[in-house]
Amino acid sequence: MNSKPEADGLSFRESVDHMVDNAIEIMGLEKGMGNALKSCHSVLQVSFPVKIKGQAEIFTGWRAVHSDHRLPSKGGIRFAPYVDQDEVEALAALMTYKCAIVDVPFGGSKGGLIIDPSKYSTDEMEAITRRFTRELIDKGYMSPAKNVPAPDLGTGPREMGWMVDTYRRLFPDDINYLGSVTGKPVEHGGVRGRKEATGRGVQYALREFFRHPDEVHLANLSGTLKDKRIIIQGLGNVGYHAAHFLEIEDGARIIAIAECDGAIVNLQGLVVAEVRQYIDRTGSIKGYPNAEYLANSAEALELDCDILIPAAMEGVITNKNAPNIKARLIAEAANGPITYNADQLLQERGVQIIPDAYCNAGGVIVSYFEWVRNLAHVRFGRMERRFHEAKGRHIITAIEQATDVKLPDWLSDEISRGANEFDLVRSGLDDSMRLAFQDIIECRRTNDRIKDYRMAAYVLAIKKIARSYHDIGY
Ligand code: GLU
């Protein structure tokens, strides 16, 4: 059987539902509306054969649409050996709340395929992905207007490239075919900055947290991100980018990295890019020089630190290890890493948690930009970049003529530099993350019954979704 053991006796979906129930109760939302909000709109299950080394192998996958009050419904597709319907539905629900929190005008969806990608060749993976895509399209679960997949655990630009090509071949007349998938390679309609987006979003969430001294104080911390001791669990796409940017741009110290085959610890700080290269070269974190190795990677989560960033998968902090967690602040880069029961325990102990539905929303924010770019059929910055550069040069000339002082070259360059697509995507991501956290803080401050950021984030999301259901009828 490929499913995971239930953490704390609750399935992932039940865990998410409990958190949402609490928010619904605090808001005093009418029961019918609460139920409508929580229920998963539709789920597709497919089983299909693909010929692997001369033999037909059957693959099973799902695509759940949690909500379609806004279209398209949006969310990643994960390829993993343990994925199941409950997990896909829980993740689709999280997508609904996530989009609402960061003001991305999409419904929530998610997909999953039971597969261990490491067991198949590239050609086999392509055949399987294309076949799964055809099933999704065939059953009305993928199109630029209704349902737009993206990368998730076990998938990336490569799979998204195959998916968009499959869609294009089936609908060559659809001028918006590029908008049928996000997270594509940049050469095939992807937007610059999408690959790093979720990790970058985690960094921006933490930066925004540290801009609010009262919030920092609540977590028993002080100062800025500089020199903060951080533990990362999972050095995949999200964990790597979050850790790398926090290290090189904010001066944080990554004191431990936990992977599935062990953890490494160095209290002076690890160089994340070197660790990544080491894993790519050797296939394991074990044996990384200048660090202590822990064979049981779960131990790393319990080390003393300022910030813990679980960036791997759901259900890693349960009522068993929650009492031993020493971090003052947890930034949920993964979806659902803390179970409902663990969340209650951590809250009682005053540990502050930046919740997944906000913290890891960077991916879908930049997916939104990519989708808009695909429908607009033009690269961001293409029309205005040189115009702004020319304007900047005029300003420099005016200042220099009026003052008779030549500006330093670096300043002239900064003033006259027009923004490229990377700059604009990062700026849009930063803005979305900052505004959403400000809303979350405000919501928590203005309601005595809201004790934590997760509850505040859910209350915010539910208010927006309920308003939209109310307006359009349900
Ligand atoms: N899989 C990512 C998530 O869980 C991205 C979803 C998207 O871009 O649609 O948020």
PDB file of N, CA and C and ligand atoms in Angstrom, residues 63 73-78 91 94-95 98-99 106-107 109-110 148-153 155 182-183 194 198 238 333-335 356 360-368, ligand 1:
ATOM      1  N   ARG A  63      -7.055  14.373  -9.647  1.00  0.00           N
ATOM      2  CA  ARG A  63      -7.065  15.838  -9.698  1.00  0.00           C
ATOM      3  C   ARG A  63      -8.315  16.270  -8.942  1.00  0.00           C
ATOM      4  N   SER A  73      -9.231  27.078 -11.642  1.00  0.00           N
ATOM      5  CA  SER A  73      -8.797  26.497 -10.374  1.00  0.00           C
ATOM      6  C   SER A  73      -7.322  26.160 -10.554  1.00  0.00           C
ATOM      7  N   LYS A  74      -6.564  26.350  -9.474  1.00  0.00           N
ATOM      8  CA  LYS A  74      -5.108  26.330  -9.642  1.00  0.00           C
ATOM      9  C   LYS A  74      -4.450  25.445  -8.591  1.00  0.00           C
ATOM     10  N   GLY A  75      -3.392  24.801  -8.982  1.00  0.00           N
ATOM     11  CA  GLY A  75      -2.614  24.035  -8.006  1.00  0.00           C
ATOM     12  C   GLY A  75      -1.693  23.040  -8.687  1.00  0.00           C
ATOM     13  N   GLY A  76      -0.694  22.625  -7.936  1.00  0.00           N
ATOM     14  CA  GLY A  76       0.343  21.765  -8.499  1.00  0.00           C
ATOM     15  C   GLY A  76      -0.098  20.328  -8.706  1.00  0.00           C
ATOM     16  N   ILE A  77       0.814  19.570  -9.334  1.00  0.00           N
ATOM     17  CA  ILE A  77       0.634  18.128  -9.517  1.00  0.00           C
ATOM     18  C   ILE A  77       1.832  17.466  -8.866  1.00  0.00           C
ATOM     19  N   ARG A  78       1.592  16.563  -7.927  1.00  0.00           N
ATOM     20  CA  ARG A  78       2.751  15.888  -7.338  1.00  0.00           C
ATOM     21  C   ARG A  78       2.874  14.461  -7.823  1.00  0.00           C
ATOM     22  N   LEU A  91      -4.689  19.141  -0.059  1.00  0.00           N
ATOM     23  CA  LEU A  91      -3.823  20.113  -0.738  1.00  0.00           C
ATOM     24  C   LEU A  91      -4.639  21.055  -1.627  1.00  0.00           C
ATOM     25  N   LEU A  94      -6.096  23.622   0.635  1.00  0.00           N
ATOM     26  CA  LEU A  94      -5.070  24.620   0.996  1.00  0.00           C
ATOM     27  C   LEU A  94      -4.862  25.625  -0.137  1.00  0.00           C
ATOM     28  N   MET A  95      -4.954  25.144  -1.384  1.00  0.00           N
ATOM     29  CA  MET A  95      -4.785  26.060  -2.530  1.00  0.00           C
ATOM     30  C   MET A  95      -5.880  27.135  -2.543  1.00  0.00           C
ATOM     31  N   LYS A  98      -4.974  29.546   0.189  1.00  0.00           N
ATOM     32  CA  LYS A  98      -3.723  30.224  -0.182  1.00  0.00           C
ATOM     33  C   LYS A  98      -3.993  31.354  -1.179  1.00  0.00           C
ATOM     34  N   CYS A  99      -4.738  31.018  -2.232  1.00  0.00           N
ATOM     35  CA  CYS A  99      -5.007  32.029  -3.266  1.00  0.00           C
ATOM     36  C   CYS A  99      -5.763  33.209  -2.668  1.00  0.00           C
ATOM     37  N   PHE A 106      -7.819  32.913  -8.202  1.00  0.00           N
ATOM     38  CA  PHE A 106      -7.990  31.538  -8.678  1.00  0.00           C
ATOM     39  C   PHE A 106      -8.766  30.725  -7.649  1.00  0.00           C
ATOM     40  N   GLY A 107      -9.412  29.643  -8.119  1.00  0.00           N
ATOM     41  CA  GLY A 107      -9.944  28.628  -7.209  1.00  0.00           C
ATOM     42  C   GLY A 107      -8.812  27.681  -6.828  1.00  0.00           C
ATOM     43  N   SER A 109      -7.098  23.817  -6.523  1.00  0.00           N
ATOM     44  CA  SER A 109      -7.095  22.472  -7.097  1.00  0.00           C
ATOM     45  C   SER A 109      -5.765  21.799  -6.779  1.00  0.00           C
ATOM     46  N   LYS A 110      -5.671  20.522  -6.960  1.00  0.00           N
ATOM     47  CA  LYS A 110      -4.389  19.831  -6.780  1.00  0.00           C
ATOM     48  C   LYS A 110      -4.466  18.484  -7.464  1.00  0.00           C
ATOM     49  N   VAL A 148      -5.592  24.819 -14.129  1.00  0.00           N
ATOM     50  CA  VAL A 148      -4.206  25.022 -14.576  1.00  0.00           C
ATOM     51  C   VAL A 148      -3.215  24.395 -13.594  1.00  0.00           C
ATOM     52  N   PRO A 149      -2.629  23.264 -13.948  1.00  0.00           N
ATOM     53  CA  PRO A 149      -1.623  22.629 -13.076  1.00  0.00           C
ATOM     54  C   PRO A 149      -0.301  23.409 -13.008  1.00  0.00           C
ATOM     55  N   ALA A 150       0.524  22.978 -12.091  1.00  0.00           N
ATOM     56  CA  ALA A 150       1.842  23.601 -11.871  1.00  0.00           C
ATOM     57  C   ALA A 150       2.726  22.550 -11.205  1.00  0.00           C
ATOM     58  N   PRO A 151       4.003  22.854 -11.000  1.00  0.00           N
ATOM     59  CA  PRO A 151       4.872  21.876 -10.329  1.00  0.00           C
ATOM     60  C   PRO A 151       4.541  21.731  -8.847  1.00  0.00           C
ATOM     61  N   ASP A 152       4.897  20.605  -8.313  1.00  0.00           N
ATOM     62  CA  ASP A 152       4.798  20.343  -6.877  1.00  0.00           C
ATOM     63  C   ASP A 152       5.872  19.289  -6.593  1.00  0.00           C
ATOM     64  N   LEU A 153       5.736  18.602  -5.475  1.00  0.00           N
ATOM     65  CA  LEU A 153       6.716  17.565  -5.124  1.00  0.00           C
ATOM     66  C   LEU A 153       6.902  16.565  -6.275  1.00  0.00           C
ATOM     67  N   THR A 155       7.723  17.050  -9.333  1.00  0.00           N
ATOM     68  CA  THR A 155       7.559  17.575 -10.700  1.00  0.00           C
ATOM     69  C   THR A 155       8.240  18.944 -10.797  1.00  0.00           C
ATOM     70  N   THR A 182       1.402  26.226 -15.575  1.00  0.00           N
ATOM     71  CA  THR A 182       2.443  27.193 -15.184  1.00  0.00           C
ATOM     72  C   THR A 182       3.651  26.443 -14.622  1.00  0.00           C
ATOM     73  N   GLY A 183       4.732  27.193 -14.435  1.00  0.00           N
ATOM     74  CA  GLY A 183       5.975  26.550 -13.997  1.00  0.00           C
ATOM     75  C   GLY A 183       6.693  25.905 -15.172  1.00  0.00           C
ATOM     76  N   ARG A 194      10.051  31.914 -11.694  1.00  0.00           N
ATOM     77  CA  ARG A 194       9.050  30.969 -11.167  1.00  0.00           C
ATOM     78  C   ARG A 194       9.703  29.836 -10.376  1.00  0.00           C
ATOM     79  N   THR A 198       8.737  29.908  -4.756  1.00  0.00           N
ATOM     80  CA  THR A 198       8.198  29.508  -3.450  1.00  0.00           C
ATOM     81  C   THR A 198       9.228  29.773  -2.355  1.00  0.00           C
ATOM     82  N   VAL A 238      12.091  24.177  -2.961  1.00  0.00           N
ATOM     83  CA  VAL A 238      11.626  25.225  -2.042  1.00  0.00           C
ATOM     84  C   VAL A 238      12.652  25.463  -0.927  1.00  0.00           C
ATOM     85  N   ALA A 333       7.277  26.174   5.033  1.00  0.00           N
ATOM     86  CA  ALA A 333       7.534  26.247   3.598  1.00  0.00           C
ATOM     87  C   ALA A 333       6.852  25.102   2.862  1.00  0.00           C
ATOM     88  N   ALA A 334       6.662  23.964   3.543  1.00  0.00           N
ATOM     89  CA  ALA A 334       5.927  22.836   2.948  1.00  0.00           C
ATOM     90  C   ALA A 334       4.439  23.050   3.198  1.00  0.00           C
ATOM     91  N   ASN A 335       3.613  22.229   2.564  1.00  0.00           N
ATOM     92  CA  ASN A 335       2.179  22.253   2.851  1.00  0.00           C
ATOM     93  C   ASN A 335       1.891  21.282   3.986  1.00  0.00           C
ATOM     94  N   ASP A 356       1.567  27.712   6.388  1.00  0.00           N
ATOM     95  CA  ASP A 356       1.762  27.300   4.996  1.00  0.00           C
ATOM     96  C   ASP A 356       0.924  28.086   3.990  1.00  0.00           C
ATOM     97  N   ASN A 360       4.047  29.667   1.961  1.00  0.00           N
ATOM     98  CA  ASN A 360       4.556  29.073   0.711  1.00  0.00           C
ATOM     99  C   ASN A 360       3.738  29.492  -0.507  1.00  0.00           C
ATOM    100  N   ALA A 361       3.041  30.617  -0.394  1.00  0.00           N
ATOM    101  CA  ALA A 361       2.188  31.058  -1.505  1.00  0.00           C
ATOM    102  C   ALA A 361       2.975  31.689  -2.656  1.00  0.00           C
ATOM    103  N   GLY A 362       4.290  31.837  -2.481  1.00  0.00           N
ATOM    104  CA  GLY A 362       5.095  32.474  -3.539  1.00  0.00           C
ATOM    105  C   GLY A 362       4.972  31.762  -4.874  1.00  0.00           C
ATOM    106  N   GLY A 363       4.849  30.448  -4.828  1.00  0.00           N
ATOM    107  CA  GLY A 363       4.751  29.671  -6.073  1.00  0.00           C
ATOM    108  C   GLY A 363       3.516  30.049  -6.861  1.00  0.00           C
ATOM    109  N   VAL A 364       2.382  30.065  -6.185  1.00  0.00           N
ATOM    110  CA  VAL A 364       1.151  30.339  -6.940  1.00  0.00           C
ATOM    111  C   VAL A 364       1.053  31.823  -7.309  1.00  0.00           C
ATOM    112  N   ILE A 365       1.676  32.683  -6.516  1.00  0.00           N
ATOM    113  CA  ILE A 365       1.680  34.110  -6.884  1.00  0.00           C
ATOM    114  C   ILE A 365       2.392  34.280  -8.234  1.00  0.00           C
ATOM    115  N   VAL A 366       3.573  33.656  -8.335  1.00  0.00           N
ATOM    116  CA  VAL A 366       4.323  33.822  -9.589  1.00  0.00           C
ATOM    117  C   VAL A 366       3.683  33.005 -10.716  1.00  0.00           C
ATOM    118  N   SER A 367       2.992  31.916 -10.365  1.00  0.00           N
ATOM    119  CA  SER A 367       2.214  31.194 -11.385  1.00  0.00           C
ATOM    120  C   SER A 367       1.145  32.125 -11.979  1.00  0.00           C
ATOM    121  N   TYR A 368       0.554  32.917 -11.109  1.00  0.00           N
ATOM    122  CA  TYR A 368      -0.456  33.880 -11.577  1.00  0.00           C
ATOM    123  C   TYR A 368       0.182  34.850 -12.579  1.00  0.00           C
TER     124      TYR A 368
HETATM  125  N1  GLU B   1       2.541  23.509  -5.955  1.00  0.00           N
HETATM  126  C1  GLU B   1       2.619  24.853  -5.542  1.00  0.00           C
HETATM  127  C2  GLU B   1       1.800  25.069  -4.282  1.00  0.00           C
HETATM  128  O1  GLU B   1       1.519  24.155  -3.550  1.00  0.00           O
HETATM  129  C3  GLU B   1       2.301  25.825  -6.653  1.00  0.00           C
HETATM  130  C4  GLU B   1       0.911  25.837  -7.167  1.00  0.00           C
HETATM  131  C5  GLU B   1       0.727  26.693  -8.420  1.00  0.00           C
HETATM  132  O2  GLU B   1       1.633  27.402  -8.796  1.00  0.00           O
HETATM  133  O3  GLU B   1      -0.360  26.601  -8.998  1.00  0.00           O
HETATM  134  O4  GLU B   1       1.493  26.170  -3.927  1.00  0.00           O
END
